[in-house]
């Protein structure tokens, strides 16, 4: 089997995908974005990594947000994104999104629309929902969490966790807030060390989230420091690694100089993810291909990484067994 075909056909697990950032230009078109908006989106998405900054990347989300302002468009957006992941053989998807209020839609309506699309999905893919707390919406974090907890009680099999995201230059991590979420049975995944902010990173690691996203400025060779890295090693928290996103936002210098190399070298837990595949023009199969190209991860390494990722998911034990079997059967069928 050709390597590209391997990456596409492997039953994959995606743990870090933001709903609105995952919308393709084609989906945005179907959701009513004008040609002008689409070309702005694509022009920005096509810019060379060095021309972009994290702040510029954040501007791109406005395009998708302008196309998902009511319940029907949120429903359709969720449906399209799930279908796109399914079409590249993602077997398990944890989709995350920030509940958003618009003129004719409450945050609860937003969540209901996403859940309706997940429940209506008739494809062979397991989909779970993580609800994001936007760090730049500081004043509403508490209120947002209350809503998430309420919705989780209503949909315990779909809503599995809480994410902390949004522009890392804004807001601060509040351990009390996430402890409350944890006490209510929610899993916690936190964007961590996307920019250099040692004080916050230390607090996040001491909190011991179930997973962290990006982890860019942790290792001393990548802007972290020895005590932060030691703290990370003590926790051994799985990393959601988003190669293309980090390179595109300029937080990693290049694919070759990406901090993932430290995880590989030290046999630390990680999984490859897309982050915002619409914004960054990628998909999970491509991310696997990049890990092969730049870090020499063989098909066997990538299969093993996917198998390990099963244990990092927020799925039930039963679902984990199903995923393990899918992967085992696929390996046997494809003789490797
Ligand atoms: P949404 O939550 O609206 O479905 O997806 C887009 C949102 O996810 C963005 O507005 C932003 O808050 C968050 N997001 C997407 N990608 C990133 C990222 O790379 N880093 C951080 N910190 N937040 C992100």
Short mmCIF file of C-alpha atoms in Angstrom, two decimals, residues 38-336:
data_model
loop_
_atom_site.label_atom_id
_atom_site.label_comp_id
_atom_site.label_asym_id
_atom_site.label_seq_id
_atom_site.Cartn_x
_atom_site.Cartn_y
_atom_site.Cartn_z
CA UNK A 38 -14.30 32.68 0.60
CA UNK A 39 -11.42 34.21 -1.30
CA UNK A 40 -10.41 36.25 1.76
CA UNK A 41 -10.48 32.99 3.76
CA UNK A 42 -8.46 31.13 1.16
CA UNK A 43 -5.98 33.94 0.60
CA UNK A 44 -5.27 34.10 4.29
CA UNK A 45 -5.15 30.33 4.57
CA UNK A 46 -2.67 30.20 1.68
CA UNK A 47 -0.27 32.79 3.10
CA UNK A 48 3.19 31.54 3.87
CA UNK A 49 3.64 30.63 7.51
CA UNK A 50 6.20 33.34 8.05
CA UNK A 51 3.75 36.01 6.97
CA UNK A 52 1.24 35.04 9.60
CA UNK A 53 1.00 35.56 13.30
CA UNK A 54 -1.23 33.89 15.82
CA UNK A 55 -3.34 37.05 15.99
CA UNK A 56 -3.85 37.04 12.22
CA UNK A 57 -4.95 33.43 12.33
CA UNK A 58 -7.59 34.31 14.89
CA UNK A 59 -9.11 36.83 12.47
CA UNK A 60 -9.96 33.95 10.15
CA UNK A 61 -12.51 32.51 12.56
CA UNK A 62 -14.73 35.51 11.92
CA UNK A 63 -15.49 34.23 8.41
CA UNK A 64 -16.83 30.91 9.71
CA UNK A 65 -18.66 32.62 12.57
CA UNK A 66 -20.45 34.88 10.08
CA UNK A 67 -21.80 31.75 8.38
CA UNK A 68 -23.02 30.03 11.55
CA UNK A 69 -25.28 32.59 13.14
CA UNK A 70 -28.48 30.57 13.51
CA UNK A 71 -29.50 27.09 14.62
CA UNK A 72 -29.92 25.68 11.13
CA UNK A 73 -26.48 26.82 9.97
CA UNK A 74 -24.83 25.53 13.15
CA UNK A 75 -26.59 22.20 12.57
CA UNK A 76 -25.43 22.06 8.95
CA UNK A 77 -21.89 23.17 9.79
CA UNK A 78 -21.60 20.34 12.32
CA UNK A 79 -22.99 17.86 9.80
CA UNK A 80 -20.52 18.95 7.09
CA UNK A 81 -17.52 18.80 9.41
CA UNK A 82 -18.43 15.31 10.66
CA UNK A 83 -18.91 14.13 7.07
CA UNK A 84 -15.50 15.53 6.05
CA UNK A 85 -13.80 13.66 8.88
CA UNK A 86 -15.74 10.50 8.08
CA UNK A 87 -14.74 10.75 4.41
CA UNK A 88 -11.07 10.50 5.35
CA UNK A 89 -11.75 7.48 7.58
CA UNK A 90 -11.78 9.11 10.98
CA UNK A 91 -13.44 6.50 13.21
CA UNK A 92 -13.64 8.60 16.36
CA UNK A 93 -13.94 12.37 16.55
CA UNK A 94 -13.96 14.69 19.53
CA UNK A 95 -15.29 17.92 18.15
CA UNK A 96 -14.97 21.04 20.26
CA UNK A 97 -16.80 24.32 19.98
CA UNK A 98 -17.50 27.53 21.89
CA UNK A 99 -21.22 28.03 22.59
CA UNK A 100 -22.07 31.30 20.87
CA UNK A 101 -25.01 33.67 21.30
CA UNK A 102 -26.41 35.46 18.25
CA UNK A 103 -29.46 37.61 17.63
CA UNK A 104 -31.84 34.67 17.21
CA UNK A 105 -29.87 31.96 18.98
CA UNK A 106 -28.98 31.45 22.63
CA UNK A 107 -25.86 29.55 23.70
CA UNK A 108 -28.13 26.68 24.74
CA UNK A 109 -29.71 26.69 21.25
CA UNK A 110 -26.21 26.59 19.76
CA UNK A 111 -25.27 23.51 21.81
CA UNK A 112 -28.60 21.83 21.02
CA UNK A 113 -28.01 22.36 17.28
CA UNK A 114 -24.55 20.80 17.42
CA UNK A 115 -25.89 17.85 19.41
CA UNK A 116 -28.82 17.36 17.03
CA UNK A 117 -26.36 17.08 14.13
CA UNK A 118 -24.20 14.61 16.08
CA UNK A 119 -27.24 12.50 16.95
CA UNK A 120 -28.63 12.60 13.39
CA UNK A 121 -25.32 11.41 11.95
CA UNK A 122 -25.88 8.10 10.15
CA UNK A 123 -22.21 7.49 9.31
CA UNK A 124 -19.98 4.92 10.93
CA UNK A 125 -18.09 7.37 13.12
CA UNK A 126 -18.27 7.95 16.88
CA UNK A 127 -18.58 11.66 17.66
CA UNK A 128 -18.28 13.29 21.08
CA UNK A 129 -18.52 16.94 22.00
CA UNK A 130 -16.18 19.08 24.07
CA UNK A 131 -17.43 22.54 24.97
CA UNK A 132 -14.89 25.34 24.88
CA UNK A 133 -14.51 28.14 27.35
CA UNK A 134 -13.11 31.15 25.51
CA UNK A 135 -10.37 32.73 27.58
CA UNK A 136 -10.96 36.14 26.00
CA UNK A 137 -14.56 36.06 27.28
CA UNK A 138 -13.20 36.29 30.84
CA UNK A 139 -16.22 37.80 32.53
CA UNK A 140 -18.59 35.12 31.24
CA UNK A 141 -16.45 32.04 32.02
CA UNK A 142 -18.38 31.18 35.16
CA UNK A 143 -21.76 31.60 33.49
CA UNK A 144 -20.59 29.60 30.45
CA UNK A 145 -19.45 26.75 32.65
CA UNK A 146 -22.82 26.67 34.44
CA UNK A 147 -24.51 26.21 31.07
CA UNK A 148 -22.05 23.49 30.05
CA UNK A 149 -22.70 21.60 33.30
CA UNK A 150 -26.46 21.86 32.75
CA UNK A 151 -26.22 20.61 29.16
CA UNK A 152 -23.90 17.81 30.21
CA UNK A 153 -26.58 16.55 32.61
CA UNK A 154 -28.98 16.41 29.66
CA UNK A 155 -26.53 14.77 27.20
CA UNK A 156 -23.99 12.80 29.27
CA UNK A 157 -23.14 10.44 26.40
CA UNK A 158 -22.30 13.22 23.97
CA UNK A 159 -20.81 16.06 26.04
CA UNK A 160 -17.63 14.62 27.46
CA UNK A 161 -15.38 17.46 28.37
CA UNK A 162 -14.39 21.08 28.61
CA UNK A 163 -11.71 22.84 26.61
CA UNK A 164 -9.96 26.13 27.40
CA UNK A 165 -9.15 28.00 24.21
CA UNK A 166 -9.41 31.38 22.49
CA UNK A 167 -6.69 33.93 21.86
CA UNK A 168 -3.89 33.08 24.34
CA UNK A 169 -2.89 36.74 24.60
CA UNK A 170 -6.15 37.35 26.46
CA UNK A 171 -7.56 36.09 29.77
CA UNK A 172 -6.08 33.83 32.42
CA UNK A 173 -6.43 30.22 33.50
CA UNK A 174 -8.58 29.80 36.61
CA UNK A 175 -8.01 26.39 38.24
CA UNK A 176 -11.12 26.78 40.44
CA UNK A 177 -13.34 26.95 37.37
CA UNK A 178 -11.94 23.78 35.86
CA UNK A 179 -11.96 21.97 39.19
CA UNK A 180 -15.68 22.63 39.31
CA UNK A 181 -16.05 21.14 35.81
CA UNK A 182 -13.98 18.15 36.86
CA UNK A 183 -16.09 17.62 39.97
CA UNK A 184 -19.12 17.39 37.70
CA UNK A 185 -17.55 14.50 35.79
CA UNK A 186 -16.29 16.44 32.80
CA UNK A 187 -12.90 15.62 31.30
CA UNK A 188 -10.54 18.56 30.91
CA UNK A 189 -8.31 19.47 27.99
CA UNK A 190 -6.51 22.79 28.09
CA UNK A 191 -4.66 24.77 25.45
CA UNK A 192 -1.28 25.09 27.10
CA UNK A 193 1.97 26.94 26.31
CA UNK A 194 0.82 28.15 22.90
CA UNK A 195 2.74 31.30 23.69
CA UNK A 196 5.43 31.80 26.31
CA UNK A 197 3.67 32.29 29.62
CA UNK A 198 5.57 30.24 32.22
CA UNK A 199 3.44 31.28 35.17
CA UNK A 200 0.21 30.12 33.56
CA UNK A 201 1.81 26.99 32.13
CA UNK A 202 2.97 26.00 35.60
CA UNK A 203 -0.54 26.46 36.99
CA UNK A 204 -2.04 24.44 34.16
CA UNK A 205 0.40 21.57 34.63
CA UNK A 206 -0.13 21.56 38.40
CA UNK A 207 -3.86 21.25 37.71
CA UNK A 208 -3.10 18.09 35.71
CA UNK A 209 -5.65 18.29 32.90
CA UNK A 210 -6.49 15.03 31.13
CA UNK A 211 -4.83 16.33 27.94
CA UNK A 212 -3.11 19.49 26.77
CA UNK A 213 -3.26 21.18 23.38
CA UNK A 214 -0.16 22.43 21.51
CA UNK A 215 2.42 22.42 24.35
CA UNK A 216 4.70 24.59 22.25
CA UNK A 217 6.76 26.44 24.88
CA UNK A 218 7.42 23.58 27.30
CA UNK A 219 10.77 22.09 26.39
CA UNK A 220 13.87 24.24 27.09
CA UNK A 221 14.93 23.90 23.43
CA UNK A 222 11.62 25.42 22.41
CA UNK A 223 11.30 28.39 24.74
CA UNK A 224 10.35 26.49 27.90
CA UNK A 225 12.61 26.06 30.89
CA UNK A 226 14.00 23.15 32.89
CA UNK A 227 11.54 23.35 35.77
CA UNK A 228 8.50 23.57 33.46
CA UNK A 229 9.74 20.62 31.42
CA UNK A 230 10.42 18.60 34.58
CA UNK A 231 6.92 19.38 35.78
CA UNK A 232 5.53 18.21 32.44
CA UNK A 233 7.57 15.00 32.62
CA UNK A 234 6.15 14.33 36.09
CA UNK A 235 2.60 14.66 34.79
CA UNK A 236 3.06 12.71 31.54
CA UNK A 237 -0.11 14.30 30.13
CA UNK A 238 -0.92 13.34 26.51
CA UNK A 239 -0.23 16.12 24.03
CA UNK A 240 -2.65 17.02 21.24
CA UNK A 241 -0.08 17.92 18.60
CA UNK A 242 -1.19 20.16 15.73
CA UNK A 243 1.79 20.36 13.36
CA UNK A 244 0.36 22.46 10.52
CA UNK A 245 -1.51 24.81 12.84
CA UNK A 246 1.65 25.57 14.83
CA UNK A 247 3.71 26.15 11.70
CA UNK A 248 0.98 28.25 10.07
CA UNK A 249 0.59 30.41 13.18
CA UNK A 250 4.34 30.82 13.42
CA UNK A 251 4.56 29.39 16.96
CA UNK A 252 6.72 26.55 15.60
CA UNK A 253 9.53 27.66 13.29
CA UNK A 254 8.97 24.90 10.73
CA UNK A 255 7.80 21.29 10.53
CA UNK A 256 11.37 20.15 10.92
CA UNK A 257 11.94 22.36 13.95
CA UNK A 258 8.67 21.42 15.64
CA UNK A 259 8.66 20.54 19.35
CA UNK A 260 7.05 17.15 18.55
CA UNK A 261 10.59 15.84 18.17
CA UNK A 262 11.03 16.02 21.97
CA UNK A 263 7.94 13.86 22.51
CA UNK A 264 9.19 11.30 20.01
CA UNK A 265 12.74 11.32 21.39
CA UNK A 266 11.53 10.88 24.98
CA UNK A 267 8.68 8.43 24.19
CA UNK A 268 6.11 10.81 25.64
CA UNK A 269 2.39 10.49 24.96
CA UNK A 270 1.04 12.44 22.00
CA UNK A 271 -1.55 12.28 19.29
CA UNK A 272 -1.66 14.06 15.94
CA UNK A 273 -4.56 16.44 15.37
CA UNK A 274 -5.75 19.03 12.85
CA UNK A 275 -6.90 21.93 15.11
CA UNK A 276 -8.65 23.93 12.36
CA UNK A 277 -8.39 21.99 9.13
CA UNK A 278 -10.47 24.50 7.15
CA UNK A 279 -8.42 27.47 8.22
CA UNK A 280 -5.08 25.73 7.77
CA UNK A 281 -5.93 23.74 4.64
CA UNK A 282 -5.07 20.36 6.12
CA UNK A 283 -6.68 17.11 7.22
CA UNK A 284 -5.71 14.30 9.58
CA UNK A 285 -4.32 12.06 6.82
CA UNK A 286 -2.01 14.90 5.75
CA UNK A 287 -0.86 15.43 9.36
CA UNK A 288 0.09 11.74 9.57
CA UNK A 289 1.97 12.12 6.29
CA UNK A 290 3.89 15.09 7.71
CA UNK A 291 4.91 13.07 10.75
CA UNK A 292 6.34 10.48 8.37
CA UNK A 293 8.06 13.10 6.22
CA UNK A 294 9.67 15.12 9.00
CA UNK A 295 9.96 12.68 11.91
CA UNK A 296 10.29 9.36 10.08
CA UNK A 297 7.24 7.84 11.74
CA UNK A 298 6.60 4.62 9.81
CA UNK A 299 3.15 3.14 9.13
CA UNK A 300 3.70 0.83 12.12
CA UNK A 301 4.59 3.84 14.32
CA UNK A 302 1.47 5.67 13.14
CA UNK A 303 -0.75 2.64 13.72
CA UNK A 304 0.71 2.29 17.23
CA UNK A 305 0.24 5.99 17.92
CA UNK A 306 -3.41 5.66 16.89
CA UNK A 307 -3.86 2.62 19.07
CA UNK A 308 -2.36 4.45 22.08
CA UNK A 309 -4.62 7.40 21.33
CA UNK A 310 -7.63 5.21 22.13
CA UNK A 311 -6.67 5.46 25.80
CA UNK A 312 -6.39 9.27 25.60
CA UNK A 313 -9.97 9.65 24.34
CA UNK A 314 -12.87 10.63 26.57
CA UNK A 315 -14.90 7.70 25.23
CA UNK A 316 -16.53 5.04 27.43
CA UNK A 317 -14.70 1.77 28.09
CA UNK A 318 -17.11 0.04 25.73
CA UNK A 319 -16.36 2.54 22.95
CA UNK A 320 -12.63 2.16 23.58
CA UNK A 321 -12.99 -1.60 23.10
CA UNK A 322 -14.81 -1.01 19.82
CA UNK A 323 -12.05 1.33 18.60
CA UNK A 324 -9.31 -1.08 19.61
CA UNK A 325 -11.04 -3.85 17.68
CA UNK A 326 -11.46 -1.64 14.59
CA UNK A 327 -7.72 -0.94 14.63
CA UNK A 328 -6.71 -4.57 15.27
CA UNK A 329 -8.99 -5.87 12.50
CA UNK A 330 -7.67 -3.26 10.09
CA UNK A 331 -4.09 -4.24 10.85
CA UNK A 332 -4.79 -7.94 10.26
CA UNK A 333 -6.73 -7.22 7.06
CA UNK A 334 -3.92 -5.07 5.68
CA UNK A 335 -1.10 -7.47 6.65
CA UNK A 336 1.34 -5.24 8.41
#
